mmCIF file of C-alpha atoms and ligand atoms in Angstrom:
data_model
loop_
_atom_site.group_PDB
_atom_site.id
_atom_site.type_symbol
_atom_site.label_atom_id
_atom_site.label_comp_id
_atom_site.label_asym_id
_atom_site.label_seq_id
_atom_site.Cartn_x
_atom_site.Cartn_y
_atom_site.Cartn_z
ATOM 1 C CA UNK A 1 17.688 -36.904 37.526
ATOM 2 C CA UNK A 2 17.278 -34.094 34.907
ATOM 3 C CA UNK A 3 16.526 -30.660 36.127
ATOM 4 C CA UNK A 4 15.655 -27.103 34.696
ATOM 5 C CA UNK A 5 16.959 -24.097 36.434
ATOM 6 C CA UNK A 6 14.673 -20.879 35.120
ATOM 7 C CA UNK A 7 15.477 -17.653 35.751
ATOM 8 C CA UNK A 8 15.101 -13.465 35.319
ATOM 9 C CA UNK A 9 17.950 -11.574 35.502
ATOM 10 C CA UNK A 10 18.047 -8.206 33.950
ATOM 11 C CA UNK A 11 21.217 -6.982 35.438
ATOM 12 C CA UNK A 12 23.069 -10.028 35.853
ATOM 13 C CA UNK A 13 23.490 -10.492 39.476
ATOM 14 C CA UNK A 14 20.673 -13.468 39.311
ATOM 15 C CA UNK A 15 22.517 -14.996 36.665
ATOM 16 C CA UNK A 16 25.873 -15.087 38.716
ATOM 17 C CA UNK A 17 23.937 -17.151 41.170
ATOM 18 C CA UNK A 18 22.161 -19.341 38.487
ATOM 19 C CA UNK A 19 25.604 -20.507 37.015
ATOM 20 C CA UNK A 20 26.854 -20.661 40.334
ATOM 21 C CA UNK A 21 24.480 -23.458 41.078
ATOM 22 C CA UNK A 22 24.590 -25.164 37.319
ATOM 23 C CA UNK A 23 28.642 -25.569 38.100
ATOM 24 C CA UNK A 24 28.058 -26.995 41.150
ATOM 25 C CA UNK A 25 25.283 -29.899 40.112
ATOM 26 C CA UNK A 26 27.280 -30.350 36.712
ATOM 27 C CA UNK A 27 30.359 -31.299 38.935
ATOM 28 C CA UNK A 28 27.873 -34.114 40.463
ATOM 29 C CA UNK A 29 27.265 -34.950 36.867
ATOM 30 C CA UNK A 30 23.146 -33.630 37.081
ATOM 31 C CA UNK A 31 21.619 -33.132 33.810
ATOM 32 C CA UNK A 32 20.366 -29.296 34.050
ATOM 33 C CA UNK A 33 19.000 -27.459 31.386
ATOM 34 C CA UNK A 34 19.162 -24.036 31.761
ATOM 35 C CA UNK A 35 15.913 -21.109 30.286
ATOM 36 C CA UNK A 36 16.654 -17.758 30.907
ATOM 37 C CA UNK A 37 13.071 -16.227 30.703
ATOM 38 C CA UNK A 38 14.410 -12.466 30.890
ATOM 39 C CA UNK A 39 14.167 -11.675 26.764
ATOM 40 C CA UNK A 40 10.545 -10.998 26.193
ATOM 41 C CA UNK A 41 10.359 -13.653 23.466
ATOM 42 C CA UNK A 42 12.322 -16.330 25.395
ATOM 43 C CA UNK A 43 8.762 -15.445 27.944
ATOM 44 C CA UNK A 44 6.599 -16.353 25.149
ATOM 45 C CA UNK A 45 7.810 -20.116 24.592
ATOM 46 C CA UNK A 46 5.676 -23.165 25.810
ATOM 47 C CA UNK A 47 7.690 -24.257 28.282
ATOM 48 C CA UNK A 48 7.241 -27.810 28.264
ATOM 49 C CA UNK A 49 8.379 -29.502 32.216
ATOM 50 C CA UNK A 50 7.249 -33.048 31.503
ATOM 51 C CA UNK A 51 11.229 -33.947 30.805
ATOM 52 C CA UNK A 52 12.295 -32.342 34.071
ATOM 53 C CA UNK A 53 12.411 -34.622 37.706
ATOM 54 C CA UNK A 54 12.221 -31.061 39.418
ATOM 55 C CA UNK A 55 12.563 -27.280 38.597
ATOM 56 C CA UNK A 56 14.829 -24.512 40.264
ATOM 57 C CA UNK A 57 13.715 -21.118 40.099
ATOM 58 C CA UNK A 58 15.688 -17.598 40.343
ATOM 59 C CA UNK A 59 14.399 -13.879 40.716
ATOM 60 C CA UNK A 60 15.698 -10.847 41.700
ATOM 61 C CA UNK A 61 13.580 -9.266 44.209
ATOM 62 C CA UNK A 62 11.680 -6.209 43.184
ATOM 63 C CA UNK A 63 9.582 -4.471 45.740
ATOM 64 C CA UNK A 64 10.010 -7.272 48.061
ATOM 65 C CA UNK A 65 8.675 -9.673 45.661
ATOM 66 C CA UNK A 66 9.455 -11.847 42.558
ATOM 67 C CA UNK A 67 9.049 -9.334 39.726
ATOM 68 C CA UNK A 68 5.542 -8.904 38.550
ATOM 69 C CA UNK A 69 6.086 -10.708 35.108
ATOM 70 C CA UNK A 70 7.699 -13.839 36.583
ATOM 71 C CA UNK A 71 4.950 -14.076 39.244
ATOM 72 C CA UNK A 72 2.677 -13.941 36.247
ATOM 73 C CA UNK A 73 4.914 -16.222 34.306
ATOM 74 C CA UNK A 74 4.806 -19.090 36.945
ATOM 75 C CA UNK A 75 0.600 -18.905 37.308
ATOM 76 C CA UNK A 76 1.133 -20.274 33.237
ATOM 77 C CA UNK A 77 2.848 -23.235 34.770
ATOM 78 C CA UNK A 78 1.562 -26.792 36.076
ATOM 79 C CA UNK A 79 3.746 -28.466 38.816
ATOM 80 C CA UNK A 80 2.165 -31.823 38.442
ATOM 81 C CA UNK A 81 3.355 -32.330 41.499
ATOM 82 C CA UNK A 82 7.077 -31.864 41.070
ATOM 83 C CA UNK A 83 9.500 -30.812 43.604
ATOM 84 C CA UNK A 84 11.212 -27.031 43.077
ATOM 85 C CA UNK A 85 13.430 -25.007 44.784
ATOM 86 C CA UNK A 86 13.442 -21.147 44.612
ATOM 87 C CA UNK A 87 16.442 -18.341 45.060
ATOM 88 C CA UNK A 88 16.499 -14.461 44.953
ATOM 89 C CA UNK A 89 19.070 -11.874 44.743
ATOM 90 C CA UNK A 90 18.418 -8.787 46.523
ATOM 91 C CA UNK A 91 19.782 -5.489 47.073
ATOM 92 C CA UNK A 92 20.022 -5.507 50.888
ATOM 93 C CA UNK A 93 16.734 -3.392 51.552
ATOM 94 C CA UNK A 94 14.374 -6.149 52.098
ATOM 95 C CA UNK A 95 13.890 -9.794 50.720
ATOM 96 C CA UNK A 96 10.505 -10.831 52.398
ATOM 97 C CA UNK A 97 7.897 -12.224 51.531
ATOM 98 C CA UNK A 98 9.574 -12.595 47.983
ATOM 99 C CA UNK A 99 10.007 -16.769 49.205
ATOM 100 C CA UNK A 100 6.610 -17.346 51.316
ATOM 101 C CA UNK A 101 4.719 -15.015 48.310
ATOM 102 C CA UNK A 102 6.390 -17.171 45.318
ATOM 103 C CA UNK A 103 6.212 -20.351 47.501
ATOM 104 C CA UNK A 104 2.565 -19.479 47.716
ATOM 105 C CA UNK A 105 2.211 -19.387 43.755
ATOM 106 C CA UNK A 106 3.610 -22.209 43.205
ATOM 107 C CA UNK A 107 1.866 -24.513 45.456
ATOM 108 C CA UNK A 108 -1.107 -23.286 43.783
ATOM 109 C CA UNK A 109 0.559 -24.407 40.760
ATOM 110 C CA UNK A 110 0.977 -28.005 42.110
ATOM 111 C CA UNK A 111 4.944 -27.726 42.954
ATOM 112 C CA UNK A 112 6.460 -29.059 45.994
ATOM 113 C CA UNK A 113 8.904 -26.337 47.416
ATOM 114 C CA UNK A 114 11.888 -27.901 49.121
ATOM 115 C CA UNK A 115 14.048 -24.876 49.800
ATOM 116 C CA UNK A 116 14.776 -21.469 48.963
ATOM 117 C CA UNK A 117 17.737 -19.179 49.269
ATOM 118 C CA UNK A 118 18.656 -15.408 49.003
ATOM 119 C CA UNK A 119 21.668 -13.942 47.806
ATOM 120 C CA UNK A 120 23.199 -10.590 47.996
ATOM 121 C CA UNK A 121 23.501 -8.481 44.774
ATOM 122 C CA UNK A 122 24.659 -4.719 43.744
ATOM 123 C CA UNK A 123 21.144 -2.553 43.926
ATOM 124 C CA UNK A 124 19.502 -2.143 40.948
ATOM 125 C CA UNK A 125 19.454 1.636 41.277
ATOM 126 C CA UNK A 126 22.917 1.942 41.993
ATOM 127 C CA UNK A 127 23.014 2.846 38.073
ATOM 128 C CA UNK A 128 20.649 6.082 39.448
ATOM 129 C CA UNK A 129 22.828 6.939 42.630
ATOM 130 C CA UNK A 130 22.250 4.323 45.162
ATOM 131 C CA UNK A 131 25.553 2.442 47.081
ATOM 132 C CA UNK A 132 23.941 -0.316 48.520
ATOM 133 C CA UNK A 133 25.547 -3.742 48.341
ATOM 134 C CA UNK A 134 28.774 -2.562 46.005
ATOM 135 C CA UNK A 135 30.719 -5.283 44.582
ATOM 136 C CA UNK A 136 28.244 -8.188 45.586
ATOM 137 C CA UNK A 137 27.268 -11.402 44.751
ATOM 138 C CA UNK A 138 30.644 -11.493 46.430
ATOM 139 C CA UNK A 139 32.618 -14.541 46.674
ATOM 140 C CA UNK A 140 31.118 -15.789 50.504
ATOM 141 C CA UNK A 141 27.792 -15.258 48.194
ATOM 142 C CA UNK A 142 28.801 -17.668 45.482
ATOM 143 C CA UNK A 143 29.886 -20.256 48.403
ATOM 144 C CA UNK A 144 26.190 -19.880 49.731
ATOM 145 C CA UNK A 145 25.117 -20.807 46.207
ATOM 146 C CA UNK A 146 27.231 -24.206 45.938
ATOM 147 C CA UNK A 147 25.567 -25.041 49.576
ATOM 148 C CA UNK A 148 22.362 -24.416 48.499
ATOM 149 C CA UNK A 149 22.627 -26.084 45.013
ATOM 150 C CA UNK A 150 24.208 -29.434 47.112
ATOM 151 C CA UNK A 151 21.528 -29.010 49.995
ATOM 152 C CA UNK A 152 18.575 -29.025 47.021
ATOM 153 C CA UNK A 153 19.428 -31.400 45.460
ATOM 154 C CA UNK A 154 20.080 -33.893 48.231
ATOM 155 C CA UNK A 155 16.070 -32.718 49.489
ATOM 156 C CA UNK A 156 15.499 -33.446 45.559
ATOM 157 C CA UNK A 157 16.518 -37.206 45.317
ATOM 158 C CA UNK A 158 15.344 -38.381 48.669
ATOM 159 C CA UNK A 159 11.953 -38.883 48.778
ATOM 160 C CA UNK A 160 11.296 -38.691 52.316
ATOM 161 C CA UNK A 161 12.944 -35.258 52.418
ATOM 162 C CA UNK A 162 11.756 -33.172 54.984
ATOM 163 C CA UNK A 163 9.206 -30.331 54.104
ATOM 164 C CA UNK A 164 10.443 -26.772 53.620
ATOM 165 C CA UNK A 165 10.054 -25.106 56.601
ATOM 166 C CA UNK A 166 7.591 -21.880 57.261
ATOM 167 C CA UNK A 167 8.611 -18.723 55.954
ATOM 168 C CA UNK A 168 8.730 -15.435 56.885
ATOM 169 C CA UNK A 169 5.351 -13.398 55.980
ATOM 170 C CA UNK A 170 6.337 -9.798 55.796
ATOM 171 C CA UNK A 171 4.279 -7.178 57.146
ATOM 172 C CA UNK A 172 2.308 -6.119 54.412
ATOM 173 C CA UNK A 173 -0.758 -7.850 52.837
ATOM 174 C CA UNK A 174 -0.866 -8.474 48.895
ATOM 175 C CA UNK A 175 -2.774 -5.070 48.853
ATOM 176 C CA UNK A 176 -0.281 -3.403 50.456
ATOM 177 C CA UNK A 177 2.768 -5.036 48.435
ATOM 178 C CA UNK A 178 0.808 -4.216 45.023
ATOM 179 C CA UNK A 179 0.455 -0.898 46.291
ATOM 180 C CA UNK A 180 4.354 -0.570 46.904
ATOM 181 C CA UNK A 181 4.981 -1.624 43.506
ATOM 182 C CA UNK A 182 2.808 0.944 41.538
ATOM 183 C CA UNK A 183 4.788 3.579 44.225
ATOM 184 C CA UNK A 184 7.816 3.065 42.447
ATOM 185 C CA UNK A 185 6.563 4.870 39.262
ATOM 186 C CA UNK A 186 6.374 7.705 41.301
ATOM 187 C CA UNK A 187 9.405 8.430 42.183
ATOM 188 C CA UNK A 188 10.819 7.711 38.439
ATOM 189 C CA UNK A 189 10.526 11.279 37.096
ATOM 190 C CA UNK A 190 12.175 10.103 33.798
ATOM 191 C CA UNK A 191 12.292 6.490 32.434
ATOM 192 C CA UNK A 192 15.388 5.782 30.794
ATOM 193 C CA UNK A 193 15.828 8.420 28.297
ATOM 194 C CA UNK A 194 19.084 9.382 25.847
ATOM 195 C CA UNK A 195 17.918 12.758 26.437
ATOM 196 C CA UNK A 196 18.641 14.071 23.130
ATOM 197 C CA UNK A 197 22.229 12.727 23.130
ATOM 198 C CA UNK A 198 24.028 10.728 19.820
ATOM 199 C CA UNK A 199 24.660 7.478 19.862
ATOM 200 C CA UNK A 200 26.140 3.769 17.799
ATOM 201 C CA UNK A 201 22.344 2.842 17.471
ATOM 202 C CA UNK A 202 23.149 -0.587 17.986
ATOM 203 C CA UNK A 203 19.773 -1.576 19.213
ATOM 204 C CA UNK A 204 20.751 -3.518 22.155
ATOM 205 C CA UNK A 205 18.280 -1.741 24.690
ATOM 206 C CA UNK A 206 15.832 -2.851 22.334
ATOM 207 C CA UNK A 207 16.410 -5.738 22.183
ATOM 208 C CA UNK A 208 17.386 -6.919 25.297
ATOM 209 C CA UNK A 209 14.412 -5.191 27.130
ATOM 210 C CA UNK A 210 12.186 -7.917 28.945
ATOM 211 C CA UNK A 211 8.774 -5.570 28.055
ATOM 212 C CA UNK A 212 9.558 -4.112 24.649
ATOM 213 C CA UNK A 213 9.042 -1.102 26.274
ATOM 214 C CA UNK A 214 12.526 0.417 25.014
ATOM 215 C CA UNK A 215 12.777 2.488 22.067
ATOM 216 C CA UNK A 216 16.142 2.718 20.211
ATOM 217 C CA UNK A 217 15.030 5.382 17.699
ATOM 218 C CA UNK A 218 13.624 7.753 20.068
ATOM 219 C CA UNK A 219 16.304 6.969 22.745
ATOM 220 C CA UNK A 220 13.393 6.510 25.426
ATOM 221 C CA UNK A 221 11.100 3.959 27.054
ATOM 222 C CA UNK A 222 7.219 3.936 27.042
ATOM 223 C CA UNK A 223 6.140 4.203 30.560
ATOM 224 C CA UNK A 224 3.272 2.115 30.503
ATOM 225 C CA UNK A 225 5.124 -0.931 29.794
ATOM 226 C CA UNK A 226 8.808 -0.132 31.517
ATOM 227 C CA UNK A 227 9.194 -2.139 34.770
ATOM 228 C CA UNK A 228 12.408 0.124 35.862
ATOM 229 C CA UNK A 229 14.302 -3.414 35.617
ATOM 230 C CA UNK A 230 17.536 -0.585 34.005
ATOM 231 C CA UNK A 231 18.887 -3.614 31.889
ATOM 232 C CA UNK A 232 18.817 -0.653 28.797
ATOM 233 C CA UNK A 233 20.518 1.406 31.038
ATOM 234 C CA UNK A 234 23.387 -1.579 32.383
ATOM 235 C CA UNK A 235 24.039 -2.473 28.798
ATOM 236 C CA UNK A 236 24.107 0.388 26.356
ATOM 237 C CA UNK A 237 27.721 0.203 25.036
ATOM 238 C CA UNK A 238 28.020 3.900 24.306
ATOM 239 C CA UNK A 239 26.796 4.477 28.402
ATOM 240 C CA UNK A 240 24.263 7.279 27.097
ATOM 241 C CA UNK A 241 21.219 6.375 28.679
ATOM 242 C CA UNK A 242 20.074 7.612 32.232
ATOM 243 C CA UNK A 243 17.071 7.941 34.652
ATOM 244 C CA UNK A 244 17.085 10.586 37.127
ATOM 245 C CA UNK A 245 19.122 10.625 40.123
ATOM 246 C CA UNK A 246 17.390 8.203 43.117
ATOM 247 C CA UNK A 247 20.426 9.010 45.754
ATOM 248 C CA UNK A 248 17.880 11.348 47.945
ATOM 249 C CA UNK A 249 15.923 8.091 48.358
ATOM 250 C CA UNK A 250 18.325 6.142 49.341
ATOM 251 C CA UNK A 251 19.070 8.010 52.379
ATOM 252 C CA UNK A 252 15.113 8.108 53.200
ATOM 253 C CA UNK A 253 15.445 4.883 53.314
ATOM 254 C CA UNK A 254 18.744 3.871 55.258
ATOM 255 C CA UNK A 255 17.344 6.650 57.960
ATOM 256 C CA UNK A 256 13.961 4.675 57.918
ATOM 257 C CA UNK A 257 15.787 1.356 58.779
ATOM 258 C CA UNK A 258 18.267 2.877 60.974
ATOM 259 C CA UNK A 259 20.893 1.605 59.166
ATOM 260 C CA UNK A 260 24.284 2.930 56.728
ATOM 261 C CA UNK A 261 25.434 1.219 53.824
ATOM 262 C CA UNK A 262 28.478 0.104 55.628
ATOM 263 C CA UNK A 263 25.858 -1.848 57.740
ATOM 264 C CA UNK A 264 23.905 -3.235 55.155
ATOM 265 C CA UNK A 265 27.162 -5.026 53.562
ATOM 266 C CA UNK A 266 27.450 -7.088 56.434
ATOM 267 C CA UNK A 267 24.293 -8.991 55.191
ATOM 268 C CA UNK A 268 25.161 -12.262 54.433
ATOM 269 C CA UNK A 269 23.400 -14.768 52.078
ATOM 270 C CA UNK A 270 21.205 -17.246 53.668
ATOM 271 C CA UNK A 271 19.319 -21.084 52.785
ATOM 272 C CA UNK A 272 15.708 -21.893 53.965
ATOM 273 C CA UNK A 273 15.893 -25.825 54.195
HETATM 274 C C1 FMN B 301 12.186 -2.345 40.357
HETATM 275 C C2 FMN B 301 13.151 -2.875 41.364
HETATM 276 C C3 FMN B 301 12.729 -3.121 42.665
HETATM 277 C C4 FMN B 301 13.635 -3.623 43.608
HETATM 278 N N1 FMN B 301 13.179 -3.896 44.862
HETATM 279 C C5 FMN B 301 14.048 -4.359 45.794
HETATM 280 C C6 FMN B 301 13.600 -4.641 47.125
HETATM 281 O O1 FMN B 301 12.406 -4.596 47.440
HETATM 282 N N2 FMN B 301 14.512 -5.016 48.048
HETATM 283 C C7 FMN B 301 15.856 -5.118 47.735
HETATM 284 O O2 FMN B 301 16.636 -5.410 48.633
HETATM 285 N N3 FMN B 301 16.299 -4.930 46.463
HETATM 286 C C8 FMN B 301 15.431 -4.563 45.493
HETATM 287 N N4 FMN B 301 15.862 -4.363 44.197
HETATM 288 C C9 FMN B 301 17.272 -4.688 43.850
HETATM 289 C C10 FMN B 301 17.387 -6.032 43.140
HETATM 290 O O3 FMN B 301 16.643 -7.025 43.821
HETATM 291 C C11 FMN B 301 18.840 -6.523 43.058
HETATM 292 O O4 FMN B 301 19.674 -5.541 42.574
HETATM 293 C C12 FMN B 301 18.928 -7.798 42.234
HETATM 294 O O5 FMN B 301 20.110 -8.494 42.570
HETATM 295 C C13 FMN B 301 18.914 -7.531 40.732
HETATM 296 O O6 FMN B 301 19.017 -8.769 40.054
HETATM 297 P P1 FMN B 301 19.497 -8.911 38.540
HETATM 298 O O7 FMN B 301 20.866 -8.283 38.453
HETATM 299 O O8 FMN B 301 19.533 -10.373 38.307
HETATM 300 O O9 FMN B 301 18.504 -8.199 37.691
HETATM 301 C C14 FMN B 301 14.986 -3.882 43.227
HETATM 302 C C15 FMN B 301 15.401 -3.623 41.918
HETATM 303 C C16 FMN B 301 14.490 -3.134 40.990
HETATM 304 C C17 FMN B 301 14.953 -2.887 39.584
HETATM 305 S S1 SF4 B 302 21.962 0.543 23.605
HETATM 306 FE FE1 SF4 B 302 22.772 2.621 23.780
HETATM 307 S S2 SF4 B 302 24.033 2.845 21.941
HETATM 308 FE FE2 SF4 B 302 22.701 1.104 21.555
HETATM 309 S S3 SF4 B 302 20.877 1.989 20.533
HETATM 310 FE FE3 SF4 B 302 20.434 1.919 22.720
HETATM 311 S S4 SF4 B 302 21.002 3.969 23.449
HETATM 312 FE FE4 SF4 B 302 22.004 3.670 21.460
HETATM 313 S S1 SF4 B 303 13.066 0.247 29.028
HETATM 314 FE FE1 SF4 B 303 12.441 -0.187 31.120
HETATM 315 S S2 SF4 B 303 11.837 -2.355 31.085
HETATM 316 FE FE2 SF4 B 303 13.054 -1.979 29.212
HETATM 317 S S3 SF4 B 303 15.139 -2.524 29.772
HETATM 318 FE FE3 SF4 B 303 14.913 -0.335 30.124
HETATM 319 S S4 SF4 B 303 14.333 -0.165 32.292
HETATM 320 FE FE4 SF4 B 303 13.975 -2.310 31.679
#
């Protein structure tokens, strides 16, 4: 059996999981080929799947969704009927419908989805105040991911492998979730900027930003095209670029879920067989 596991990962936490699960099939001696679709050009390659027995695929959640660009990315794809599996890392706000939404995609895109799996990872936005889910993937996460890699790919080889069970809807309609996506650039007063300040000009928010939306000259991002993924902002070496301070949001929204951020580390990671 020869797989390929795809993923995004702008800040790294998806990518934890993703070689997570590569260790664990390569110790059952699985053929995996690995495409990290997070550079902008990687996103541009025909991706060809007719070598592949079956596909895994990993996304962080953003707005309780795969990101906008990978959803997009996957309607390019034909499943032929192949069997996939899916896995996101989230920040501990909210994870659904990010598996029944993709799920839906991709059965559209002739896949068979045999299981799916969610991981805990440090918020995005911790890097503009936030605390929630410190120090995570963690290393009960990382166990997770070597029972869900074994678990898939048991439901991969058997052919009479029992259909992925229903998954949980979410309250809001597409509308709604678009709606909740576009809110976002509301609340970001100022996209990652340098704000003036010197730096090495080494390029690497350029380069590494999944939208080309990052400019290293002007030290600032074109909002039209930034998706607030904050991979410039993870991996400038010199530490000079910022957005503005999201900590008043947080607490909105721990007091909207009832809930403290000692509370939401107690998530734990969970498989959809
Ligand atoms: C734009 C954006 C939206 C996000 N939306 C959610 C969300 O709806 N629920 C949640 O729990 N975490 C959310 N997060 C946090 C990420 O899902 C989480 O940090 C993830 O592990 C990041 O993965 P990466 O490090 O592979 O990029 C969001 C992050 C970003 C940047
Ligand atoms: S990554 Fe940081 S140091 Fe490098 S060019 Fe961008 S802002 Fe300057
Ligand atoms: S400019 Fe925007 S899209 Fe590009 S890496 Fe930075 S936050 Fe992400």
């Amino acid at each position: 059996m020869k797989l390929l596991l795809a993923y995004f990962s702008a800040t790294g936490n998806t990518a934890q999981i993703a070689n997570t699960v590569k260790e664990q099939l390569t110790e059952l001696n699985v053929e995996i080929d690995e495409f990290n679709m997070t550079s902008y050009s990687d996103r541009q390659k025909n991706i060809n799947l007719d070598p592949y027995d079956a596909v895994i695929f990993g996304f962080p959640v953003y707005d309780n969704r795969a990101p906008r660009l990978a959803r997009e990315w996957l309607q390019t794809l034909n499943g032929k009927g192949k069997k996939c599996a899916t896995f996101f890392t989230y920040g501990g706000i909210r994870v659904h419908p990010s598996h029944y939404s993709t799920r839906q995609i991709l059965e559209k895109q002739n896949f068979e989805v045999v299981s799916s799996a969610e991981f805990l990872g440090a918020h995005t936005f911790n890097l503009a105040g936030w605390e929630a889910m410190e120090n995570r993937p963690a290393p009960s996460d990382f166990d997770v991911a070597r029972e869900y890699a074994l678990k898939t790919y048991k439901k991969f080889i058997n052919k009479d492998s029992r259909r992925l069970g229903e998954l949980e809807k979410g309250m809001l309609n597409e509308e709604q979730l678009d709606e909740l996506e576009n809110s976002k650039f509301k609340i970001i007063k100022q996209f990652p900027t340098r704000d003036g300040k010197e730096c090495s000009m080494c390029r690497t928010c350029e380069e590494q930003c999944p939208t080309q939306a990052m400019n290293a000259e002007e030290g600032s991002a074109n909002k039209d095209d930034c998706i607030v993924c904050l991979r410039c902002v993870a991996n400038c070496p010199d530490k000079v670029l910022k957005i503005n301070d999201l900590s008043k949001i947080f607490k909105m929204l721990l007091q909207r879920d009832n809930t403290t951020k000692e509370l939401l580390a107690k998530k734990t990671s969970k498989i959809y067989l």
